[in-house]
CSV table of N, CA and C in Angstrom, one decimal:
chain,number,residue,atom,x,y,z
A,176,GLY,N,0.8,-1.2,0.0
A,176,GLY,CA,0.0,0.0,0.0
A,176,GLY,C,0.8,1.3,0.0
A,177,ALA,N,2.1,1.2,0.5
A,177,ALA,CA,2.9,2.3,0.6
A,177,ALA,C,3.4,2.8,-0.8
A,178,ILE,N,3.4,1.9,-1.8
A,178,ILE,CA,3.8,2.3,-3.1
A,178,ILE,C,2.7,3.1,-3.8
A,179,GLY,N,1.5,3.0,-3.4
A,179,GLY,CA,0.4,3.8,-3.9
A,179,GLY,C,-0.3,3.1,-5.1
A,180,HIS,N,0.2,2.0,-5.6
A,180,HIS,CA,-0.5,1.3,-6.7
A,180,HIS,C,-0.2,-0.2,-6.6
A,181,LEU,N,-1.2,-0.9,-7.0
A,181,LEU,CA,-1.0,-2.4,-7.0
A,181,LEU,C,-2.0,-2.9,-8.1
A,182,ASP,N,-1.4,-3.6,-9.1
A,182,ASP,CA,-2.2,-4.1,-10.2
A,182,ASP,C,-3.3,-5.0,-9.8
A,183,ASP,N,-3.0,-5.9,-8.8
A,183,ASP,CA,-3.9,-6.9,-8.4
A,183,ASP,C,-3.9,-7.0,-6.9
A,184,PRO,N,-4.9,-6.4,-6.2
A,184,PRO,CA,-5.0,-6.4,-4.7
A,184,PRO,C,-5.5,-7.7,-4.2
A,185,ALA,N,-5.9,-8.7,-5.0
A,185,ALA,CA,-6.5,-9.9,-4.5
A,185,ALA,C,-5.6,-10.6,-3.5
A,186,PRO,N,-4.3,-10.7,-3.7
A,186,PRO,CA,-3.5,-11.4,-2.6
A,186,PRO,C,-3.6,-10.7,-1.3
A,187,LEU,N,-3.6,-9.4,-1.3
A,187,LEU,CA,-3.8,-8.6,-0.1
A,187,LEU,C,-5.2,-8.9,0.6
A,188,ARG,N,-6.2,-8.9,-0.3
A,188,ARG,CA,-7.5,-9.2,0.2
A,188,ARG,C,-7.6,-10.5,0.9
A,189,GLN,N,-6.9,-11.5,0.4
A,189,GLN,CA,-6.9,-12.8,1.0
A,189,GLN,C,-6.3,-12.8,2.4
A,190,LYS,N,-5.4,-11.9,2.7
A,190,LYS,CA,-4.8,-11.7,4.0
A,190,LYS,C,-5.8,-11.3,5.0
A,191,LEU,N,-6.9,-10.6,4.6
A,191,LEU,CA,-7.9,-10.2,5.5
A,191,LEU,C,-8.6,-11.3,6.2
A,192,ALA,N,-8.5,-12.5,5.6
A,192,ALA,CA,-9.1,-13.7,6.2
A,192,ALA,C,-8.1,-14.5,7.1
A,193,SER,N,-7.0,-14.0,7.4
A,193,SER,CA,-6.0,-14.6,8.2
A,193,SER,C,-6.5,-14.8,9.6
A,194,ASN,N,-6.0,-15.8,10.3
A,194,ASN,CA,-6.4,-16.0,11.7
A,194,ASN,C,-5.6,-15.0,12.6
A,195,ASN,N,-4.6,-14.4,12.1
A,195,ASN,CA,-3.7,-13.5,12.8
A,195,ASN,C,-4.2,-12.0,12.6
A,196,GLU,N,-4.7,-11.4,13.6
A,196,GLU,CA,-5.2,-10.0,13.5
A,196,GLU,C,-4.1,-9.0,13.0
A,197,ARG,N,-2.9,-9.2,13.4
A,197,ARG,CA,-1.8,-8.3,12.9
A,197,ARG,C,-1.6,-8.4,11.4
A,198,ILE,N,-1.8,-9.6,10.9
A,198,ILE,CA,-1.7,-9.7,9.4
A,198,ILE,C,-2.9,-9.1,8.8
A,199,GLN,N,-4.1,-9.3,9.4
A,199,GLN,CA,-5.3,-8.7,8.9
A,199,GLN,C,-5.1,-7.1,8.9
A,200,LEU,N,-4.6,-6.6,10.0
A,200,LEU,CA,-4.4,-5.2,10.1
A,200,LEU,C,-3.5,-4.6,9.0
A,201,GLU,N,-2.4,-5.3,8.8
A,201,GLU,CA,-1.4,-4.8,7.8
A,201,GLU,C,-2.0,-4.8,6.4
A,202,ALA,N,-2.8,-5.9,6.1
A,202,ALA,CA,-3.4,-5.9,4.8
A,202,ALA,C,-4.5,-4.8,4.7
A,203,ALA,N,-5.2,-4.6,5.8
A,203,ALA,CA,-6.3,-3.6,5.8
A,203,ALA,C,-5.7,-2.2,5.6
A,204,ILE,N,-4.6,-1.9,6.2
A,204,ILE,CA,-3.9,-0.6,6.1
A,204,ILE,C,-3.4,-0.5,4.7
A,205,ALA,N,-2.8,-1.5,4.1
A,205,ALA,CA,-2.3,-1.4,2.7
A,205,ALA,C,-3.5,-1.2,1.7
A,206,LEU,N,-4.5,-1.9,1.9
A,206,LEU,CA,-5.7,-1.8,1.0
A,206,LEU,C,-6.3,-0.4,1.2
A,207,THR,N,-6.5,0.1,2.4
A,207,THR,CA,-7.0,1.4,2.6
A,207,THR,C,-6.2,2.4,1.9
A,208,ARG,N,-4.9,2.4,2.0
A,208,ARG,CA,-4.0,3.3,1.4
A,208,ARG,C,-4.1,3.3,-0.2
A,209,LEU,N,-4.5,2.1,-0.7
A,209,LEU,CA,-4.7,1.9,-2.1
A,209,LEU,C,-6.1,2.4,-2.5
A,210,GLY,N,-6.9,2.7,-1.6
A,210,GLY,CA,-8.3,3.1,-1.9
A,210,GLY,C,-9.2,2.0,-2.1
A,211,ASP,N,-8.9,0.8,-1.6
A,211,ASP,CA,-9.7,-0.4,-1.7
A,211,ASP,C,-10.7,-0.4,-0.5
A,212,GLU,N,-12.0,-0.4,-0.8
A,212,GLU,CA,-13.0,-0.4,0.3
A,212,GLU,C,-13.0,-1.6,1.2
A,213,SER,N,-12.4,-2.7,0.7
A,213,SER,CA,-12.3,-3.9,1.6
A,213,SER,C,-11.4,-3.6,2.8
A,214,GLY,N,-10.4,-2.8,2.5
A,214,GLY,CA,-9.5,-2.4,3.6
A,214,GLY,C,-10.2,-1.5,4.6
A,215,VAL,N,-11.0,-0.6,4.1
A,215,VAL,CA,-11.8,0.3,5.0
A,215,VAL,C,-12.7,-0.6,5.9
A,216,ALA,N,-13.4,-1.5,5.3
A,216,ALA,CA,-14.3,-2.4,6.0
A,216,ALA,C,-13.6,-3.2,7.1
A,217,ALA,N,-12.4,-3.7,6.7
A,217,ALA,CA,-11.6,-4.5,7.6
A,217,ALA,C,-11.1,-3.6,8.8
A,218,LEU,N,-10.7,-2.4,8.6
A,218,LEU,CA,-10.3,-1.5,9.7
A,218,LEU,C,-11.5,-1.3,10.6
A,219,GLU,N,-12.7,-1.1,10.1
A,219,GLU,CA,-13.9,-0.9,10.9
A,219,GLU,C,-14.1,-2.1,11.7
A,220,ARG,N,-13.9,-3.3,11.2
A,220,ARG,CA,-14.1,-4.6,11.9
A,220,ARG,C,-13.0,-4.7,13.0
A,221,LEU,N,-11.8,-4.4,12.6
A,221,LEU,CA,-10.7,-4.6,13.6
A,221,LEU,C,-10.8,-3.5,14.7
A,222,SER,N,-11.6,-2.5,14.6
A,222,SER,CA,-11.8,-1.6,15.7
A,222,SER,C,-12.4,-2.2,16.9
A,223,TYR,N,-12.9,-3.4,16.7
A,223,TYR,CA,-13.5,-4.1,17.8
A,223,TYR,C,-12.6,-5.2,18.4
A,224,SER,N,-11.4,-5.2,18.0
A,224,SER,CA,-10.4,-6.2,18.4
A,224,SER,C,-10.3,-6.1,20.0
A,225,GLY,N,-10.0,-7.3,20.5
A,225,GLY,CA,-9.7,-7.3,22.0
A,225,GLY,C,-8.3,-6.9,22.3
A,226,GLU,N,-7.5,-6.7,21.3
A,226,GLU,CA,-6.1,-6.3,21.5
A,226,GLU,C,-5.9,-4.8,21.5
A,227,GLU,N,-5.4,-4.2,22.6
A,227,GLU,CA,-5.1,-2.8,22.6
A,227,GLU,C,-4.3,-2.3,21.5
A,228,THR,N,-3.2,-3.0,21.2
A,228,THR,CA,-2.3,-2.5,20.1
A,228,THR,C,-3.0,-2.5,18.8
A,229,ILE,N,-3.9,-3.4,18.5
A,229,ILE,CA,-4.7,-3.4,17.2
A,229,ILE,C,-5.6,-2.1,17.2
A,230,ARG,N,-6.3,-1.9,18.3
A,230,ARG,CA,-7.3,-0.8,18.3
A,230,ARG,C,-6.5,0.5,18.2
A,231,ARG,N,-5.4,0.6,18.9
A,231,ARG,CA,-4.6,1.9,18.9
A,231,ARG,C,-4.1,2.1,17.5
A,232,ARG,N,-3.6,1.1,16.8
A,232,ARG,CA,-3.1,1.3,15.4
A,232,ARG,C,-4.2,1.6,14.5
A,233,VAL,N,-5.4,1.0,14.7
A,233,VAL,CA,-6.6,1.4,13.9
A,233,VAL,C,-6.9,2.9,14.0
A,234,ALA,N,-6.8,3.4,15.2
A,234,ALA,CA,-7.1,4.8,15.4
A,234,ALA,C,-6.1,5.7,14.7
A,235,ILE,N,-4.8,5.3,14.8
A,235,ILE,CA,-3.8,6.0,14.1
A,235,ILE,C,-4.0,6.1,12.6
A,236,VAL,N,-4.3,4.9,12.1
A,236,VAL,CA,-4.5,4.8,10.6
A,236,VAL,C,-5.7,5.6,10.2
A,237,MET,N,-6.7,5.6,11.0
A,237,MET,CA,-7.9,6.4,10.7
A,237,MET,C,-7.7,7.9,10.6
A,238,GLY,N,-6.7,8.3,11.4
A,238,GLY,CA,-6.3,9.7,11.3
A,238,GLY,C,-5.4,10.0,10.0
A,239,GLU,N,-4.7,9.0,9.6
A,239,GLU,CA,-3.8,9.1,8.4
A,239,GLU,C,-4.6,9.0,7.1
A,240,GLN,N,-5.7,8.3,7.2
A,240,GLN,CA,-6.5,8.0,6.0
A,240,GLN,C,-8.0,8.5,6.3
A,241,PRO,N,-8.2,9.8,6.6
A,241,PRO,CA,-9.4,10.2,7.1
A,241,PRO,C,-10.6,10.0,6.2
A,242,ARG,N,-11.7,9.5,6.7
A,242,ARG,CA,-12.9,9.2,6.0
A,242,ARG,C,-14.1,9.5,7.0
A,243,ALA,N,-15.1,10.1,6.5
A,243,ALA,CA,-16.3,10.4,7.4
A,243,ALA,C,-16.8,9.2,8.2
A,244,SER,N,-16.7,8.0,7.5
A,244,SER,CA,-17.2,6.8,8.2
A,244,SER,C,-16.4,6.4,9.4
A,245,PHE,N,-15.2,7.0,9.6
A,245,PHE,CA,-14.3,6.6,10.7
A,245,PHE,C,-14.7,7.5,11.9
A,246,LEU,N,-15.5,8.5,11.8
A,246,LEU,CA,-15.8,9.4,12.9
A,246,LEU,C,-16.5,8.7,14.1
A,247,PRO,N,-17.5,7.9,13.8
A,247,PRO,CA,-18.2,7.2,14.9
A,247,PRO,C,-17.2,6.2,15.7
A,248,ILE,N,-16.3,5.6,14.9
A,248,ILE,CA,-15.4,4.7,15.5
A,248,ILE,C,-14.4,5.4,16.4
A,249,LEU,N,-13.9,6.5,15.9
A,249,LEU,CA,-12.9,7.3,16.7
A,249,LEU,C,-13.6,7.9,18.0
A,250,MET,N,-14.9,8.2,17.8
A,250,MET,CA,-15.6,8.7,19.0
A,250,MET,C,-15.8,7.6,20.0
A,251,ARG,N,-16.1,6.4,19.5
A,251,ARG,CA,-16.2,5.2,20.4
A,251,ARG,C,-14.9,5.0,21.2
A,252,PHE,N,-13.8,5.1,20.4
A,252,PHE,CA,-12.5,4.9,21.0
A,252,PHE,C,-12.2,5.9,22.2
A,253,LEU,N,-12.9,7.0,22.2
A,253,LEU,CA,-12.7,8.0,23.3
A,253,LEU,C,-13.1,7.4,24.7
A,254,ASP,N,-13.9,6.3,24.6
A,254,ASP,CA,-14.3,5.6,25.8
A,254,ASP,C,-13.6,4.3,26.0
A,255,ASP,N,-12.6,4.1,25.2
A,255,ASP,CA,-11.9,2.8,25.3
A,255,ASP,C,-11.3,2.6,26.7
A,256,LYS,N,-11.2,1.4,27.2
A,256,LYS,CA,-10.7,1.2,28.6
A,256,LYS,C,-9.2,1.4,28.6
A,257,LYS,N,-8.5,1.5,27.5
A,257,LYS,CA,-7.0,1.7,27.5
A,257,LYS,C,-6.7,3.1,27.0
A,258,GLN,N,-5.9,3.8,27.8
A,258,GLN,CA,-5.5,5.1,27.6
A,258,GLN,C,-4.8,5.3,26.2
A,259,SER,N,-4.0,4.4,25.8
A,259,SER,CA,-3.2,4.5,24.6
A,259,SER,C,-4.2,4.6,23.4
A,260,VAL,N,-5.3,3.9,23.5
A,260,VAL,CA,-6.3,4.0,22.4
A,260,VAL,C,-7.0,5.3,22.4
A,261,ARG,N,-7.4,5.8,23.6
A,261,ARG,CA,-8.0,7.1,23.8
A,261,ARG,C,-7.1,8.2,23.2
A,262,VAL,N,-5.8,8.2,23.6
A,262,VAL,CA,-4.9,9.2,23.1
A,262,VAL,C,-4.7,9.1,21.6
A,263,ALA,N,-4.7,7.9,21.0
A,263,ALA,CA,-4.6,7.8,19.5
A,263,ALA,C,-5.8,8.4,18.9
A,264,ALA,N,-7.0,8.1,19.5
A,264,ALA,CA,-8.2,8.7,18.9
A,264,ALA,C,-8.2,10.2,19.0
A,265,LEU,N,-7.7,10.8,20.2
A,265,LEU,CA,-7.6,12.2,20.3
A,265,LEU,C,-6.7,12.8,19.3
A,266,ASN,N,-5.6,12.2,19.0
A,266,ASN,CA,-4.7,12.7,18.0
A,266,ASN,C,-5.2,12.5,16.5
A,267,ALA,N,-6.1,11.5,16.3
A,267,ALA,CA,-6.6,11.3,15.0
A,267,ALA,C,-7.8,12.2,14.6
A,268,LEU,N,-8.6,12.5,15.6
A,268,LEU,CA,-9.8,13.3,15.4
A,268,LEU,C,-9.6,14.6,14.7
A,269,PRO,N,-8.6,15.4,15.1
A,269,PRO,CA,-8.4,16.7,14.4
A,269,PRO,C,-8.0,16.5,12.9
A,270,LYS,N,-7.3,15.5,12.6
A,270,LYS,CA,-6.9,15.2,11.3
A,270,LYS,C,-8.1,14.8,10.4
A,271,LEU,N,-9.0,14.1,11.0
A,271,LEU,CA,-10.3,13.7,10.3
A,271,LEU,C,-11.2,14.9,10.1
A,272,VAL,N,-11.4,15.7,11.2
A,272,VAL,CA,-12.3,16.8,11.2
A,272,VAL,C,-11.8,18.0,10.6
A,273,GLY,N,-10.4,18.2,10.6
A,273,GLY,CA,-9.8,19.4,10.0
A,273,GLY,C,-9.5,20.5,11.0
A,274,GLN,N,-9.8,20.2,12.3
A,274,GLN,CA,-9.5,21.2,13.4
A,274,GLN,C,-9.6,20.4,14.7
A,275,ASP,N,-8.9,21.0,15.7
A,275,ASP,CA,-9.0,20.4,17.0
A,275,ASP,C,-10.1,21.2,17.8
A,276,VAL,N,-11.2,20.7,18.0
A,276,VAL,CA,-12.4,21.4,18.6
A,276,VAL,C,-12.2,21.6,20.1
A,277,THR,N,-11.1,21.0,20.7
A,277,THR,CA,-10.9,21.2,22.1
A,277,THR,C,-10.0,22.4,22.4
A,278,LEU,N,-9.4,23.0,21.4
A,278,LEU,CA,-8.6,24.1,21.7
A,278,LEU,C,-9.4,25.4,21.7
A,279,ARG,N,-9.0,26.3,22.6
A,279,ARG,CA,-9.6,27.7,22.6
A,279,ARG,C,-8.5,28.7,22.4
A,280,ALA,N,-8.8,29.7,21.6
A,280,ALA,CA,-7.8,30.8,21.3
A,280,ALA,C,-7.3,31.4,22.6
A,281,GLY,N,-6.0,31.5,22.7
A,281,GLY,CA,-5.4,32.2,23.8
A,281,GLY,C,-5.3,31.4,25.1
A,282,GLN,N,-5.8,30.1,25.0
A,282,GLN,CA,-5.7,29.3,26.2
A,282,GLN,C,-4.8,28.1,26.0
A,283,PRO,N,-4.2,27.6,27.0
A,283,PRO,CA,-3.4,26.4,26.9
A,283,PRO,C,-4.3,25.2,26.6
A,284,PRO,N,-3.7,24.1,26.0
A,284,PRO,CA,-4.5,22.9,25.7
A,284,PRO,C,-5.0,22.4,27.1
A,285,PRO,N,-6.3,22.0,27.1
A,285,PRO,CA,-6.9,21.4,28.3
A,285,PRO,C,-6.3,20.1,28.7
A,286,PRO,N,-6.5,19.6,29.9
A,286,PRO,CA,-6.1,18.3,30.3
A,286,PRO,C,-6.9,17.2,29.4
A,287,MET,N,-6.3,16.0,29.4
A,287,MET,CA,-6.9,15.0,28.6
A,287,MET,C,-8.4,14.7,28.9
A,288,ALA,N,-8.8,14.7,30.1
A,288,ALA,CA,-10.2,14.5,30.5
A,288,ALA,C,-11.1,15.5,29.9
A,289,GLU,N,-10.7,16.8,29.9
A,289,GLU,CA,-11.5,17.8,29.3
A,289,GLU,C,-11.5,17.7,27.8
A,290,ARG,N,-10.4,17.4,27.2
A,290,ARG,CA,-10.4,17.2,25.7
A,290,ARG,C,-11.4,16.1,25.3
A,291,LEU,N,-11.4,15.0,26.1
A,291,LEU,CA,-12.3,13.9,25.8
A,291,LEU,C,-13.8,14.4,25.8
A,292,GLU,N,-14.1,15.2,26.9
A,292,GLU,CA,-15.4,15.7,27.1
A,292,GLU,C,-15.8,16.7,26.0
A,293,ARG,N,-14.9,17.6,25.6
A,293,ARG,CA,-15.2,18.5,24.5
A,293,ARG,C,-15.4,17.8,23.2
A,294,TRP,N,-14.7,16.8,22.9
A,294,TRP,CA,-15.0,16.1,21.7
A,294,TRP,C,-16.3,15.4,21.7
A,295,LYS,N,-16.6,14.8,22.8
A,295,LYS,CA,-17.9,14.1,23.0
A,295,LYS,C,-19.1,15.1,22.9
A,296,ARG,N,-18.9,16.3,23.5
A,296,ARG,CA,-19.9,17.3,23.4
A,296,ARG,C,-20.1,17.8,21.9
A,297,TRP,N,-19.0,18.0,21.3
A,297,TRP,CA,-19.0,18.4,19.9
A,297,TRP,C,-19.7,17.4,19.0
A,298,TYR,N,-19.4,16.1,19.2
A,298,TYR,CA,-20.0,15.1,18.5
A,298,TYR,C,-21.5,15.0,18.7
A,299,GLN,N,-21.9,15.1,20.0
A,299,GLN,CA,-23.3,15.1,20.4
A,299,GLN,C,-24.1,16.2,19.7
A,300,GLU,N,-23.5,17.4,19.7
A,300,GLU,CA,-24.1,18.6,19.1
A,300,GLU,C,-24.3,18.4,17.6
A,301,ARG,N,-23.3,17.8,17.0
A,301,ARG,CA,-23.3,17.5,15.6
A,301,ARG,C,-24.4,16.5,15.2
A,302,GLN,N,-24.5,15.5,16.1
A,302,GLN,CA,-25.6,14.5,15.9
A,302,GLN,C,-27.0,15.1,16.0
A,303,SER,N,-27.1,16.0,17.0
A,303,SER,CA,-28.5,16.6,17.2
A,303,SER,C,-28.7,17.8,16.3
A,304,GLY,N,-27.7,18.2,15.5
A,304,GLY,CA,-27.9,19.3,14.6
A,304,GLY,C,-27.9,20.7,15.1
A,305,THR,N,-27.4,20.8,16.4
A,305,THR,CA,-27.3,22.2,17.0
A,305,THR,C,-26.0,22.8,16.8
């Protein structure tokens, strides 16, 4: 996926069926970078992994390959039980949205707990249309 072009992504798609989530993740990342929707779907599925490292990497990649469909997943990650996943989501969200909604002009960045709450409030307002 790093080369930006692949004539036949079928071998990569086959890796999505691997029993090893790390192999699935690497294939999903490569396919997503190539613009293949099967990679995007695999990232969304892997966001439910029981492995912290997988979820954290999914959040990072979602920031690098921003798509509107990733927003609900990154918002869910803000409530993840592992701090590394929450931090990865906090770092990815501004890349996806185009701005960091937690920052206020002339003020220092808020603590992590406040950043989480500001993103959640922003998302809730966006969902309700206000």
